PDB file of C-alpha atoms in Angstrom:
ATOM      1  CA  MET A   1    -114.788 -12.404-144.952  1.00  0.00           C
ATOM      2  CA  PRO A   2    -111.901 -11.403-142.662  1.00  0.00           C
ATOM      3  CA  ASN A   3    -109.611  -8.635-143.867  1.00  0.00           C
ATOM      4  CA  ILE A   4    -106.521 -10.787-144.459  1.00  0.00           C
ATOM      5  CA  THR A   5    -103.212  -8.964-144.777  1.00  0.00           C
ATOM      6  CA  THR A   6    -100.352 -10.879-146.404  1.00  0.00           C
ATOM      7  CA  THR A   7     -97.550  -8.645-145.140  1.00  0.00           C
ATOM      8  CA  TRP A   8     -94.191 -10.432-144.985  1.00  0.00           C
ATOM      9  CA  VAL A   9     -91.684  -9.800-142.209  1.00  0.00           C
ATOM     10  CA  GLN A  10     -88.367 -11.161-143.453  1.00  0.00           C
ATOM     11  CA  ARG A  11     -85.798 -12.643-141.087  1.00  0.00           C
ATOM     12  CA  GLN A  12     -82.215 -13.511-142.011  1.00  0.00           C
ATOM     13  CA  GLN A  13     -82.142 -17.218-142.950  1.00  0.00           C
ATOM     14  CA  PRO A  14     -84.287 -20.315-142.450  1.00  0.00           C
ATOM     15  CA  ILE A  15     -83.554 -22.369-139.382  1.00  0.00           C
ATOM     16  CA  SER A  16     -80.732 -24.838-139.866  1.00  0.00           C
ATOM     17  CA  THR A  17     -83.094 -27.782-140.306  1.00  0.00           C
ATOM     18  CA  GLY A  18     -83.728 -26.368-143.803  1.00  0.00           C
ATOM     19  CA  ARG A  19     -87.425 -25.720-143.192  1.00  0.00           C
ATOM     20  CA  TYR A  20     -88.840 -22.209-143.505  1.00  0.00           C
ATOM     21  CA  ALA A  21     -90.683 -21.965-140.192  1.00  0.00           C
ATOM     22  CA  CYS A  22     -92.986 -19.042-139.508  1.00  0.00           C
ATOM     23  CA  LEU A  23     -95.674 -17.649-137.214  1.00  0.00           C
ATOM     24  CA  VAL A  24     -99.055 -16.633-138.664  1.00  0.00           C
ATOM     25  CA  HIS A  25    -101.252 -14.129-136.803  1.00  0.00           C
ATOM     26  CA  ILE A  26    -104.745 -15.629-136.485  1.00  0.00           C
ATOM     27  CA  TYR A  27    -106.360 -13.658-133.625  1.00  0.00           C
ATOM     28  CA  PRO A  28    -107.656 -11.050-133.037  1.00  0.00           C
ATOM     29  CA  SER A  29    -109.017 -10.140-136.451  1.00  0.00           C
ATOM     30  CA  GLY A  30    -108.024  -6.873-138.053  1.00  0.00           C
ATOM     31  CA  PRO A  31    -105.198  -5.583-140.252  1.00  0.00           C
ATOM     32  CA  GLU A  32    -102.748  -8.098-138.723  1.00  0.00           C
ATOM     33  CA  MET A  33    -104.913 -11.118-139.609  1.00  0.00           C
ATOM     34  CA  GLY A  34    -102.855 -13.511-141.726  1.00  0.00           C
ATOM     35  CA  GLN A  35     -99.590 -11.622-141.250  1.00  0.00           C
ATOM     36  CA  ARG A  36     -96.612 -13.966-141.550  1.00  0.00           C
ATOM     37  CA  TYR A  37     -93.412 -13.724-139.498  1.00  0.00           C
ATOM     38  CA  SER A  38     -90.602 -15.839-140.956  1.00  0.00           C
ATOM     39  CA  LEU A  39     -88.019 -17.222-138.544  1.00  0.00           C
ATOM     40  CA  GLY A  40     -84.298 -16.942-139.139  1.00  0.00           C
ATOM     41  CA  GLU A  41     -81.342 -18.265-137.197  1.00  0.00           C
ATOM     42  CA  THR A  42     -81.408 -15.575-134.517  1.00  0.00           C
ATOM     43  CA  PRO A  43     -83.832 -15.232-131.570  1.00  0.00           C
ATOM     44  CA  LEU A  44     -87.032 -13.271-132.133  1.00  0.00           C
ATOM     45  CA  ILE A  45     -88.663 -11.209-129.366  1.00  0.00           C
ATOM     46  CA  ILE A  46     -92.420 -10.632-129.089  1.00  0.00           C
ATOM     47  CA  GLY A  47     -93.609  -7.711-126.989  1.00  0.00           C
ATOM     48  CA  ARG A  48     -95.219  -4.296-126.706  1.00  0.00           C
ATOM     49  CA  CYS A  49     -91.892  -2.468-127.016  1.00  0.00           C
ATOM     50  CA  ASP A  50     -91.295  -0.894-130.454  1.00  0.00           C
ATOM     51  CA  GLU A  51     -87.815  -2.433-130.585  1.00  0.00           C
ATOM     52  CA  CYS A  52     -89.224  -5.991-130.458  1.00  0.00           C
ATOM     53  CA  ASP A  53     -89.031  -8.165-133.579  1.00  0.00           C
ATOM     54  CA  ILE A  54     -92.816  -8.611-133.393  1.00  0.00           C
ATOM     55  CA  PRO A  55     -94.182  -5.442-131.759  1.00  0.00           C
ATOM     56  CA  ILE A  56     -97.784  -5.788-130.541  1.00  0.00           C
ATOM     57  CA  GLN A  57     -99.595  -2.698-129.302  1.00  0.00           C
ATOM     58  CA  ASP A  58    -101.983  -4.490-126.969  1.00  0.00           C
ATOM     59  CA  ARG A  59    -102.338  -3.847-123.231  1.00  0.00           C
ATOM     60  CA  SER A  60    -102.369  -7.594-122.531  1.00  0.00           C
ATOM     61  CA  ILE A  61     -98.801  -7.876-123.867  1.00  0.00           C
ATOM     62  CA  SER A  62     -95.731  -7.115-121.718  1.00  0.00           C
ATOM     63  CA  ARG A  63     -92.979  -4.883-123.113  1.00  0.00           C
ATOM     64  CA  ASN A  64     -90.770  -7.949-123.636  1.00  0.00           C
ATOM     65  CA  HIS A  65     -93.204 -10.830-123.496  1.00  0.00           C
ATOM     66  CA  ALA A  66     -91.698 -13.955-125.102  1.00  0.00           C
ATOM     67  CA  ARG A  67     -88.652 -15.131-127.071  1.00  0.00           C
ATOM     68  CA  ILE A  68     -88.556 -17.536-130.030  1.00  0.00           C
ATOM     69  CA  ASP A  69     -85.273 -19.459-130.448  1.00  0.00           C
ATOM     70  CA  PRO A  70     -84.721 -21.397-133.723  1.00  0.00           C
ATOM     71  CA  THR A  71     -82.074 -24.094-133.152  1.00  0.00           C
ATOM     72  CA  PRO A  72     -80.792 -27.142-135.059  1.00  0.00           C
ATOM     73  CA  ASP A  73     -82.896 -29.280-132.702  1.00  0.00           C
ATOM     74  CA  GLY A  74     -86.145 -27.358-133.173  1.00  0.00           C
ATOM     75  CA  VAL A  75     -87.817 -24.091-132.252  1.00  0.00           C
ATOM     76  CA  TYR A  76     -88.127 -23.138-128.579  1.00  0.00           C
ATOM     77  CA  VAL A  77     -90.349 -20.578-126.858  1.00  0.00           C
ATOM     78  CA  SER A  78     -89.494 -18.848-123.574  1.00  0.00           C
ATOM     79  CA  ASP A  79     -91.722 -16.633-121.464  1.00  0.00           C
ATOM     80  CA  LEU A  80     -89.855 -13.476-120.405  1.00  0.00           C
ATOM     81  CA  VAL A  81     -91.593 -13.162-117.029  1.00  0.00           C
ATOM     82  CA  SER A  82     -94.616 -11.576-118.707  1.00  0.00           C
ATOM     83  CA  THR A  83     -97.645 -10.370-116.747  1.00  0.00           C
ATOM     84  CA  ASN A  84    -100.229 -12.509-118.547  1.00  0.00           C
ATOM     85  CA  GLY A  85     -98.074 -15.479-119.481  1.00  0.00           C
ATOM     86  CA  THR A  86     -97.219 -17.307-122.699  1.00  0.00           C
ATOM     87  CA  PHE A  87     -99.148 -20.403-123.781  1.00  0.00           C
ATOM     88  CA  ILE A  88     -98.721 -23.214-126.283  1.00  0.00           C
ATOM     89  CA  ASN A  89    -102.041 -24.889-127.138  1.00  0.00           C
ATOM     90  CA  ASP A  90    -103.583 -23.087-124.131  1.00  0.00           C
ATOM     91  CA  ARG A  91    -101.061 -24.574-121.690  1.00  0.00           C
ATOM     92  CA  PRO A  92     -98.776 -22.123-119.874  1.00  0.00           C
ATOM     93  CA  ILE A  93     -95.070 -22.286-120.635  1.00  0.00           C
ATOM     94  CA  LYS A  94     -92.832 -22.939-117.670  1.00  0.00           C
ATOM     95  CA  GLY A  95     -89.296 -21.915-118.539  1.00  0.00           C
ATOM     96  CA  THR A  96     -88.522 -22.918-122.129  1.00  0.00           C
ATOM     97  CA  GLN A  97     -90.628 -25.250-124.260  1.00  0.00           C
ATOM     98  CA  VAL A  98     -90.388 -26.609-127.798  1.00  0.00           C
ATOM     99  CA  ILE A  99     -93.123 -25.615-130.247  1.00  0.00           C
ATOM    100  CA  ASN A 100     -94.196 -28.114-132.904  1.00  0.00           C
ATOM    101  CA  ASP A 101     -95.616 -27.733-136.389  1.00  0.00           C
ATOM    102  CA  GLY A 102     -99.268 -26.658-136.204  1.00  0.00           C
ATOM    103  CA  ASP A 103     -99.178 -25.573-132.541  1.00  0.00           C
ATOM    104  CA  TYR A 104    -100.949 -22.429-131.350  1.00  0.00           C
ATOM    105  CA  LEU A 105     -98.878 -19.799-129.547  1.00  0.00           C
ATOM    106  CA  ARG A 106    -100.777 -17.326-127.354  1.00  0.00           C
ATOM    107  CA  VAL A 107     -99.185 -14.208-125.903  1.00  0.00           C
ATOM    108  CA  GLY A 108    -101.656 -12.114-123.958  1.00  0.00           C
ATOM    109  CA  ASN A 109    -104.714 -11.652-126.139  1.00  0.00           C
ATOM    110  CA  CYS A 110    -102.970 -12.565-129.412  1.00  0.00           C
ATOM    111  CA  ILE A 111    -102.809 -16.021-131.013  1.00  0.00           C
ATOM    112  CA  TYR A 112    -100.347 -17.270-133.644  1.00  0.00           C
ATOM    113  CA  ARG A 113    -100.152 -20.527-135.598  1.00  0.00           C
ATOM    114  CA  PHE A 114     -96.657 -22.022-135.876  1.00  0.00           C
ATOM    115  CA  LEU A 115     -95.885 -23.615-139.257  1.00  0.00           C
ATOM    116  CA  ALA A 116     -92.706 -25.613-139.843  1.00  0.00           C
ATOM    117  CA  GLY A 117     -93.680 -28.171-142.478  1.00  0.00           C
ATOM    118  CA  GLY A 118     -91.727 -29.185-145.554  1.00  0.00           C
ATOM    119  CA  ASN A 119     -93.893 -27.114-147.914  1.00  0.00           C
ATOM    120  CA  ILE A 120     -94.332 -23.891-145.973  1.00  0.00           C
ATOM    121  CA  GLU A 121     -95.900 -22.014-148.925  1.00  0.00           C
ATOM    122  CA  SER A 122     -98.665 -24.592-149.300  1.00  0.00           C
ATOM    123  CA  GLU A 123     -99.276 -24.698-145.552  1.00  0.00           C
ATOM    124  CA  TYR A 124     -99.367 -20.905-145.350  1.00  0.00           C
ATOM    125  CA  HIS A 125    -102.016 -20.576-148.043  1.00  0.00           C
ATOM    126  CA  GLU A 126    -104.021 -23.388-146.465  1.00  0.00           C
ATOM    127  CA  GLU A 127    -103.875 -21.456-143.208  1.00  0.00           C
ATOM    128  CA  LEU A 128    -105.142 -18.312-144.951  1.00  0.00           C
ATOM    129  CA  TYR A 129    -108.110 -20.286-146.303  1.00  0.00           C
ATOM    130  CA  ARG A 130    -108.758 -21.759-142.871  1.00  0.00           C
ATOM    131  CA  LEU A 131    -108.887 -18.234-141.435  1.00  0.00           C
ATOM    132  CA  THR A 132    -111.780 -17.423-143.772  1.00  0.00           C
ATOM    133  CA  ILE A 133    -113.983 -20.197-142.352  1.00  0.00           C
ATOM    134  CA  VAL A 134    -112.717 -20.823-138.789  1.00  0.00           C
ATOM    135  CA  ASP A 135    -112.802 -18.480-135.796  1.00  0.00           C
ATOM    136  CA  GLY A 136    -109.251 -17.869-134.576  1.00  0.00           C
ATOM    137  CA  LEU A 137    -110.122 -17.756-130.869  1.00  0.00           C
ATOM    138  CA  THR A 138    -112.488 -20.695-130.422  1.00  0.00           C
ATOM    139  CA  LYS A 139    -111.297 -22.919-133.312  1.00  0.00           C
ATOM    140  CA  ILE A 140    -114.891 -23.534-134.418  1.00  0.00           C
ATOM    141  CA  HIS A 141    -116.459 -22.394-137.684  1.00  0.00           C
ATOM    142  CA  ASN A 142    -117.219 -18.722-138.120  1.00  0.00           C
ATOM    143  CA  ARG A 143    -120.245 -16.711-139.256  1.00  0.00           C
ATOM    144  CA  ARG A 144    -119.316 -16.863-142.931  1.00  0.00           C
ATOM    145  CA  TYR A 145    -119.164 -20.648-142.961  1.00  0.00           C
ATOM    146  CA  LEU A 146    -122.411 -20.807-140.947  1.00  0.00           C
ATOM    147  CA  PHE A 147    -124.309 -18.899-143.637  1.00  0.00           C
ATOM    148  CA  ASP A 148    -122.898 -21.104-146.415  1.00  0.00           C
ATOM    149  CA  PHE A 149    -123.767 -24.272-144.462  1.00  0.00           C
ATOM    150  CA  LEU A 150    -127.305 -23.079-143.723  1.00  0.00           C
ATOM    151  CA  ASP A 151    -127.879 -22.189-147.378  1.00  0.00           C
ATOM    152  CA  ARG A 152    -126.921 -25.709-148.464  1.00  0.00           C
ATOM    153  CA  GLU A 153    -128.908 -27.482-145.746  1.00  0.00           C
ATOM    154  CA  LEU A 154    -132.065 -25.433-146.343  1.00  0.00           C
ATOM    155  CA  ILE A 155    -131.973 -26.417-150.012  1.00  0.00           C
ATOM    156  CA  ARG A 156    -131.555 -30.072-149.047  1.00  0.00           C
ATOM    157  CA  SER A 157    -134.314 -29.809-146.431  1.00  0.00           C
ATOM    158  CA  ALA A 158    -136.751 -28.356-148.958  1.00  0.00           C
ATOM    159  CA  ARG A 159    -135.814 -30.830-151.706  1.00  0.00           C
ATOM    160  CA  HIS A 160    -136.318 -33.918-149.529  1.00  0.00           C
ATOM    161  CA  ALA A 161    -138.922 -32.514-147.093  1.00  0.00           C
ATOM    162  CA  ARG A 162    -136.620 -33.270-144.169  1.00  0.00           C
ATOM    163  CA  PRO A 163    -136.569 -31.355-140.845  1.00  0.00           C
ATOM    164  CA  LEU A 164    -133.815 -28.899-140.004  1.00  0.00           C
ATOM    165  CA  ALA A 165    -133.303 -27.206-136.621  1.00  0.00           C
ATOM    166  CA  PHE A 166    -131.410 -24.019-135.820  1.00  0.00           C
ATOM    167  CA  LEU A 167    -130.317 -22.828-132.367  1.00  0.00           C
ATOM    168  CA  LEU A 168    -128.975 -19.383-131.577  1.00  0.00           C
ATOM    169  CA  PHE A 169    -127.610 -18.813-128.066  1.00  0.00           C
ATOM    170  CA  ASP A 170    -125.311 -16.566-126.100  1.00  0.00           C
ATOM    171  CA  ILE A 171    -123.734 -16.218-122.676  1.00  0.00           C
ATOM    172  CA  ASP A 172    -125.908 -14.380-120.169  1.00  0.00           C
ATOM    173  CA  ARG A 173    -124.364 -11.173-118.802  1.00  0.00           C
ATOM    174  CA  PHE A 174    -121.049 -11.883-120.496  1.00  0.00           C
ATOM    175  CA  LYS A 175    -119.969  -8.264-119.988  1.00  0.00           C
ATOM    176  CA  ALA A 176    -119.787  -8.988-116.247  1.00  0.00           C
ATOM    177  CA  VAL A 177    -116.998 -11.510-116.852  1.00  0.00           C
ATOM    178  CA  ASN A 178    -114.964  -8.993-118.850  1.00  0.00           C
ATOM    179  CA  ASP A 179    -115.602  -6.176-116.372  1.00  0.00           C
ATOM    180  CA  LYS A 180    -114.976  -8.071-113.137  1.00  0.00           C
ATOM    181  CA  ILE A 181    -112.321 -10.622-114.105  1.00  0.00           C
ATOM    182  CA  GLY A 182    -110.865  -9.213-117.312  1.00  0.00           C
ATOM    183  CA  HIS A 183    -110.974  -9.705-121.067  1.00  0.00           C
ATOM    184  CA  LEU A 184    -108.496 -12.576-120.927  1.00  0.00           C
ATOM    185  CA  ALA A 185    -110.959 -14.400-118.686  1.00  0.00           C
ATOM    186  CA  GLY A 186    -113.701 -13.579-121.173  1.00  0.00           C
ATOM    187  CA  ASP A 187    -111.669 -15.070-124.024  1.00  0.00           C
ATOM    188  CA  PHE A 188    -110.966 -18.113-121.858  1.00  0.00           C
ATOM    189  CA  ALA A 189    -114.700 -18.550-121.191  1.00  0.00           C
ATOM    190  CA  LEU A 190    -115.464 -18.411-124.923  1.00  0.00           C
ATOM    191  CA  ARG A 191    -112.771 -21.010-125.697  1.00  0.00           C
ATOM    192  CA  GLU A 192    -113.821 -23.357-122.917  1.00  0.00           C
ATOM    193  CA  LEU A 193    -117.520 -23.014-123.695  1.00  0.00           C
ATOM    194  CA  SER A 194    -116.773 -23.873-127.315  1.00  0.00           C
ATOM    195  CA  ALA A 195    -114.742 -26.917-126.273  1.00  0.00           C
ATOM    196  CA  ILE A 196    -117.441 -28.401-124.037  1.00  0.00           C
ATOM    197  CA  ILE A 197    -120.271 -27.764-126.515  1.00  0.00           C
ATOM    198  CA  ARG A 198    -118.285 -29.237-129.393  1.00  0.00           C
ATOM    199  CA  THR A 199    -118.412 -32.632-127.666  1.00  0.00           C
ATOM    200  CA  MET A 200    -122.207 -32.643-128.096  1.00  0.00           C
ATOM    201  CA  ILE A 201    -122.235 -31.881-131.828  1.00  0.00           C
ATOM    202  CA  ARG A 202    -122.653 -34.716-134.316  1.00  0.00           C
ATOM    203  CA  ARG A 203    -120.350 -34.993-137.321  1.00  0.00           C
ATOM    204  CA  GLU A 204    -123.114 -34.023-139.754  1.00  0.00           C
ATOM    205  CA  ASP A 205    -124.198 -30.966-137.720  1.00  0.00           C
ATOM    206  CA  LEU A 206    -122.529 -27.571-137.365  1.00  0.00           C
ATOM    207  CA  PHE A 207    -121.451 -25.538-134.347  1.00  0.00           C
ATOM    208  CA  ALA A 208    -120.251 -22.015-135.125  1.00  0.00           C
ATOM    209  CA  ARG A 209    -119.454 -18.697-133.513  1.00  0.00           C
ATOM    210  CA  TYR A 210    -122.067 -16.213-134.711  1.00  0.00           C
ATOM    211  CA  GLY A 211    -120.243 -13.217-133.263  1.00  0.00           C
ATOM    212  CA  GLY A 212    -119.045 -11.922-129.889  1.00  0.00           C
ATOM    213  CA  GLU A 213    -120.533 -14.206-127.220  1.00  0.00           C
ATOM    214  CA  GLU A 214    -123.220 -15.544-129.593  1.00  0.00           C
ATOM    215  CA  PHE A 215    -123.079 -19.079-130.990  1.00  0.00           C
ATOM    216  CA  ALA A 216    -125.209 -21.152-133.342  1.00  0.00           C
ATOM    217  CA  ALA A 217    -125.922 -24.825-133.919  1.00  0.00           C
ATOM    218  CA  VAL A 218    -127.441 -26.343-137.061  1.00  0.00           C
ATOM    219  CA  LEU A 219    -128.982 -29.774-136.455  1.00  0.00           C
ATOM    220  CA  VAL A 220    -129.484 -31.694-139.687  1.00  0.00           C
ATOM    221  CA  GLU A 221    -132.622 -33.843-140.056  1.00  0.00           C
ATOM    222  CA  THR A 222    -133.654 -33.006-136.514  1.00  0.00           C
ATOM    223  CA  PRO A 223    -137.358 -32.491-135.716  1.00  0.00           C
ATOM    224  CA  LEU A 224    -138.599 -29.956-133.166  1.00  0.00           C
ATOM    225  CA  GLU A 225    -138.887 -32.329-130.205  1.00  0.00           C
ATOM    226  CA  GLU A 226    -135.304 -33.562-130.591  1.00  0.00           C
ATOM    227  CA  ALA A 227    -134.035 -30.007-131.058  1.00  0.00           C
ATOM    228  CA  ARG A 228    -135.792 -28.911-127.891  1.00  0.00           C
ATOM    229  CA  LEU A 229    -134.285 -31.791-125.895  1.00  0.00           C
ATOM    230  CA  PHE A 230    -130.841 -31.017-127.293  1.00  0.00           C
ATOM    231  CA  ALA A 231    -131.200 -27.356-126.315  1.00  0.00           C
ATOM    232  CA  GLN A 232    -132.209 -28.346-122.801  1.00  0.00           C
ATOM    233  CA  ARG A 233    -129.196 -30.674-122.405  1.00  0.00           C
ATOM    234  CA  LEU A 234    -126.979 -27.915-123.720  1.00  0.00           C
ATOM    235  CA  ARG A 235    -128.345 -25.333-121.286  1.00  0.00           C
ATOM    236  CA  GLU A 236    -128.019 -27.681-118.304  1.00  0.00           C
ATOM    237  CA  MET A 237    -124.474 -28.751-119.218  1.00  0.00           C
ATOM    238  CA  VAL A 238    -123.259 -25.143-119.425  1.00  0.00           C
ATOM    239  CA  GLU A 239    -125.013 -24.220-116.170  1.00  0.00           C
ATOM    240  CA  ARG A 240    -123.297 -27.061-114.305  1.00  0.00           C
ATOM    241  CA  HIS A 241    -119.829 -26.401-115.701  1.00  0.00           C
ATOM    242  CA  THR A 242    -117.249 -24.650-113.511  1.00  0.00           C
ATOM    243  CA  PHE A 243    -114.898 -22.245-115.285  1.00  0.00           C
ATOM    244  CA  ARG A 244    -111.443 -21.804-113.746  1.00  0.00           C
ATOM    245  CA  PHE A 245    -109.242 -18.977-114.970  1.00  0.00           C
ATOM    246  CA  GLU A 246    -105.995 -18.533-113.035  1.00  0.00           C
ATOM    247  CA  GLN A 247    -107.164 -18.045-109.417  1.00  0.00           C
ATOM    248  CA  GLN A 248    -110.768 -17.174-110.331  1.00  0.00           C
ATOM    249  CA  VAL A 249    -113.617 -19.671-110.409  1.00  0.00           C
ATOM    250  CA  PHE A 250    -116.978 -18.751-111.913  1.00  0.00           C
ATOM    251  CA  ARG A 251    -120.060 -20.149-113.628  1.00  0.00           C
ATOM    252  CA  VAL A 252    -122.126 -18.893-116.544  1.00  0.00           C
ATOM    253  CA  THR A 253    -125.489 -19.631-118.131  1.00  0.00           C
ATOM    254  CA  ILE A 254    -126.822 -19.360-121.668  1.00  0.00           C
ATOM    255  CA  SER A 255    -130.130 -18.364-123.242  1.00  0.00           C
ATOM    256  CA  ILE A 256    -131.287 -20.170-126.388  1.00  0.00           C
ATOM    257  CA  GLY A 257    -133.654 -19.403-129.243  1.00  0.00           C
ATOM    258  CA  VAL A 258    -134.856 -22.455-131.193  1.00  0.00           C
ATOM    259  CA  THR A 259    -136.528 -22.701-134.579  1.00  0.00           C
ATOM    260  CA  CYS A 260    -137.203 -25.568-136.984  1.00  0.00           C
ATOM    261  CA  THR A 261    -138.375 -26.141-140.533  1.00  0.00           C
ATOM    262  CA  ALA A 262    -139.816 -29.337-141.955  1.00  0.00           C
ATOM    263  CA  GLY A 263    -138.857 -28.584-145.542  1.00  0.00           C
ATOM    264  CA  ASP A 264    -140.661 -25.287-146.063  1.00  0.00           C
ATOM    265  CA  THR A 265    -139.614 -24.157-149.550  1.00  0.00           C
ATOM    266  CA  SER A 266    -140.207 -20.483-148.700  1.00  0.00           C
ATOM    267  CA  MET A 267    -137.860 -20.510-145.673  1.00  0.00           C
ATOM    268  CA  THR A 268    -134.583 -18.665-146.213  1.00  0.00           C
ATOM    269  CA  THR A 269    -131.386 -18.507-144.161  1.00  0.00           C
ATOM    270  CA  LYS A 270    -132.258 -14.956-143.179  1.00  0.00           C
ATOM    271  CA  ASP A 271    -135.732 -16.060-142.024  1.00  0.00           C
ATOM    272  CA  LEU A 272    -134.381 -18.914-139.930  1.00  0.00           C
ATOM    273  CA  ILE A 273    -131.819 -16.729-138.181  1.00  0.00           C
ATOM    274  CA  HIS A 274    -134.328 -13.915-137.641  1.00  0.00           C
ATOM    275  CA  ILE A 275    -136.820 -16.222-135.905  1.00  0.00           C
ATOM    276  CA  ALA A 276    -134.137 -17.752-133.670  1.00  0.00           C
ATOM    277  CA  ASP A 277    -132.742 -14.314-132.855  1.00  0.00           C
ATOM    278  CA  ARG A 278    -136.188 -13.034-131.858  1.00  0.00           C
ATOM    279  CA  ARG A 279    -136.699 -16.045-129.580  1.00  0.00           C
ATOM    280  CA  LEU A 280    -133.254 -15.573-128.041  1.00  0.00           C
ATOM    281  CA  TYR A 281    -134.235 -11.998-127.237  1.00  0.00           C
ATOM    282  CA  GLU A 282    -137.465 -13.249-125.666  1.00  0.00           C
ATOM    283  CA  ALA A 283    -135.445 -15.671-123.519  1.00  0.00           C
ATOM    284  CA  LYS A 284    -133.371 -12.749-122.263  1.00  0.00           C
ATOM    285  CA  LEU A 285    -136.474 -10.719-121.416  1.00  0.00           C
ATOM    286  CA  ALA A 286    -138.014 -13.712-119.632  1.00  0.00           C
ATOM    287  CA  GLY A 287    -135.128 -13.884-117.156  1.00  0.00           C
ATOM    288  CA  ARG A 288    -132.234 -15.571-119.016  1.00  0.00           C
ATOM    289  CA  ASN A 289    -130.936 -19.126-118.530  1.00  0.00           C
ATOM    290  CA  ARG A 290    -133.844 -20.528-120.516  1.00  0.00           C
ATOM    291  CA  ILE A 291    -135.007 -21.693-123.928  1.00  0.00           C
ATOM    292  CA  VAL A 292    -137.620 -20.042-126.104  1.00  0.00           C
ATOM    293  CA  GLY A 293    -139.084 -21.958-129.000  1.00  0.00           C
ATOM    294  CA  PRO A 294    -142.289 -23.846-129.733  1.00  0.00           C
ATOM    295  CA  GLU A 295    -143.244 -25.560-126.467  1.00  0.00           C
ATOM    296  CA  ALA A 296    -139.711 -25.079-125.121  1.00  0.00           C
ATOM    297  CA  ALA A 297    -139.027 -26.468-121.651  1.00  0.00           C
ATOM    298  CA  GLU A 298    -138.210 -24.126-118.772  1.00  0.00           C
ATOM    299  CA  PRO A 299    -135.024 -24.596-116.688  1.00  0.00           C
ATOM    300  CA  GLN A 300    -135.469 -27.081-113.874  1.00  0.00           C
ATOM    301  CA  ASP A 301    -132.296 -26.641-111.790  1.00  0.00           C
ATOM    302  CA  LYS A 302    -133.155 -23.249-110.376  1.00  0.00           C
ATOM    303  CA  ASN A 303    -131.191 -23.846-107.147  1.00  0.00           C
ATOM    304  CA  ILE A 304    -127.832 -24.270-108.867  1.00  0.00           C
ATOM    305  CA  PRO A 305    -125.716 -21.104-108.346  1.00  0.00           C
ATOM    306  CA  ASN A 306    -124.899 -19.416-111.635  1.00  0.00           C
ATOM    307  CA  LEU A 307    -123.574 -16.161-112.979  1.00  0.00           C
ATOM    308  CA  SER A 308    -126.965 -14.656-113.810  1.00  0.00           C
ATOM    309  CA  GLN A 309    -128.483 -15.224-110.365  1.00  0.00           C
ATOM    310  CA  ILE A 310    -125.462 -14.015-108.429  1.00  0.00           C
ATOM    311  CA  HIS A 311    -125.118 -11.019-110.721  1.00  0.00           C
ATOM    312  CA  GLU A 312    -128.561  -9.812-109.739  1.00  0.00           C
ATOM    313  CA  LEU A 313    -127.917 -10.345-106.031  1.00  0.00           C
ATOM    314  CA  SER A 314    -124.392  -9.043-105.600  1.00  0.00           C
ATOM    315  CA  ALA A 315    -121.265  -8.439-107.654  1.00  0.00           C
ATOM    316  CA  GLU A 316    -122.447  -9.446-111.165  1.00  0.00           C
ATOM    317  CA  VAL A 317    -120.181 -12.474-111.308  1.00  0.00           C
ATOM    318  CA  ALA A 318    -119.823 -15.572-109.149  1.00  0.00           C
ATOM    319  CA  LEU A 319    -116.338 -15.871-107.701  1.00  0.00           C
ATOM    320  CA  VAL A 320    -115.499 -18.835-105.498  1.00  0.00           C
TER     321      VAL A 320
END
């Protein structure tokens, strides 16, 4: 469970609309997770400088990075000509832009949730609960929720003798993205990868961030053959996708470990993850950009340029 700090940073008065708006720190995790910054009637500055209203000691943040302006007409955000930009819902701010209830504000590597509803206390505590089950960066479920979900589905699988598939996968040579393009590009790749994979997940299934660049998918009532086909579609879709971060264009691949149970009453969550993790490791040793599992198919599109291939031949990351 994340270490949630409920420190309060008091401002002067609520904005003149009568609603107690605030920013809640949701990423990265650490002592600041869950910290709440209440807005008053005066502008609030976010930056690396100690004199800022919200000081952030992170190299991705400029000394005076962004300004928050509560007004009778709403709350506005301005980028103060920062190095890495200011974003609302992952879209860069140009000049000054209004921020709406529930929007995500990103300054450098840090992400905040803006709350301005009628019942700010209720919304704040709901946000704290959400932080315990959702990853702040990718907006998908986190490791804690994954374990709870797997526990429930394994019980159901054993009780009704129904199949259950589990996939564990990660980005090949992800360190090359961070080293050659930067950690902001790495965070972007994780967010975009999560967004494109989420479109393939059924409502009854689960897609979660296992940790770092590792992800997991739980496929309910899915036999081995269907799980293998899903893994292959997933691998091919990621390999074909072009990632564009600022002026850099690159591609990545993933390696996948697949395991299934058909209602084995002795199978535990730990067992299922251990088997998938071992097969993911085997996929890495076998050359990456592939699937390892019972009778898993090998990658077919070997001529498509990707991060792993270009890494081995030249600069560790494909830049177009």
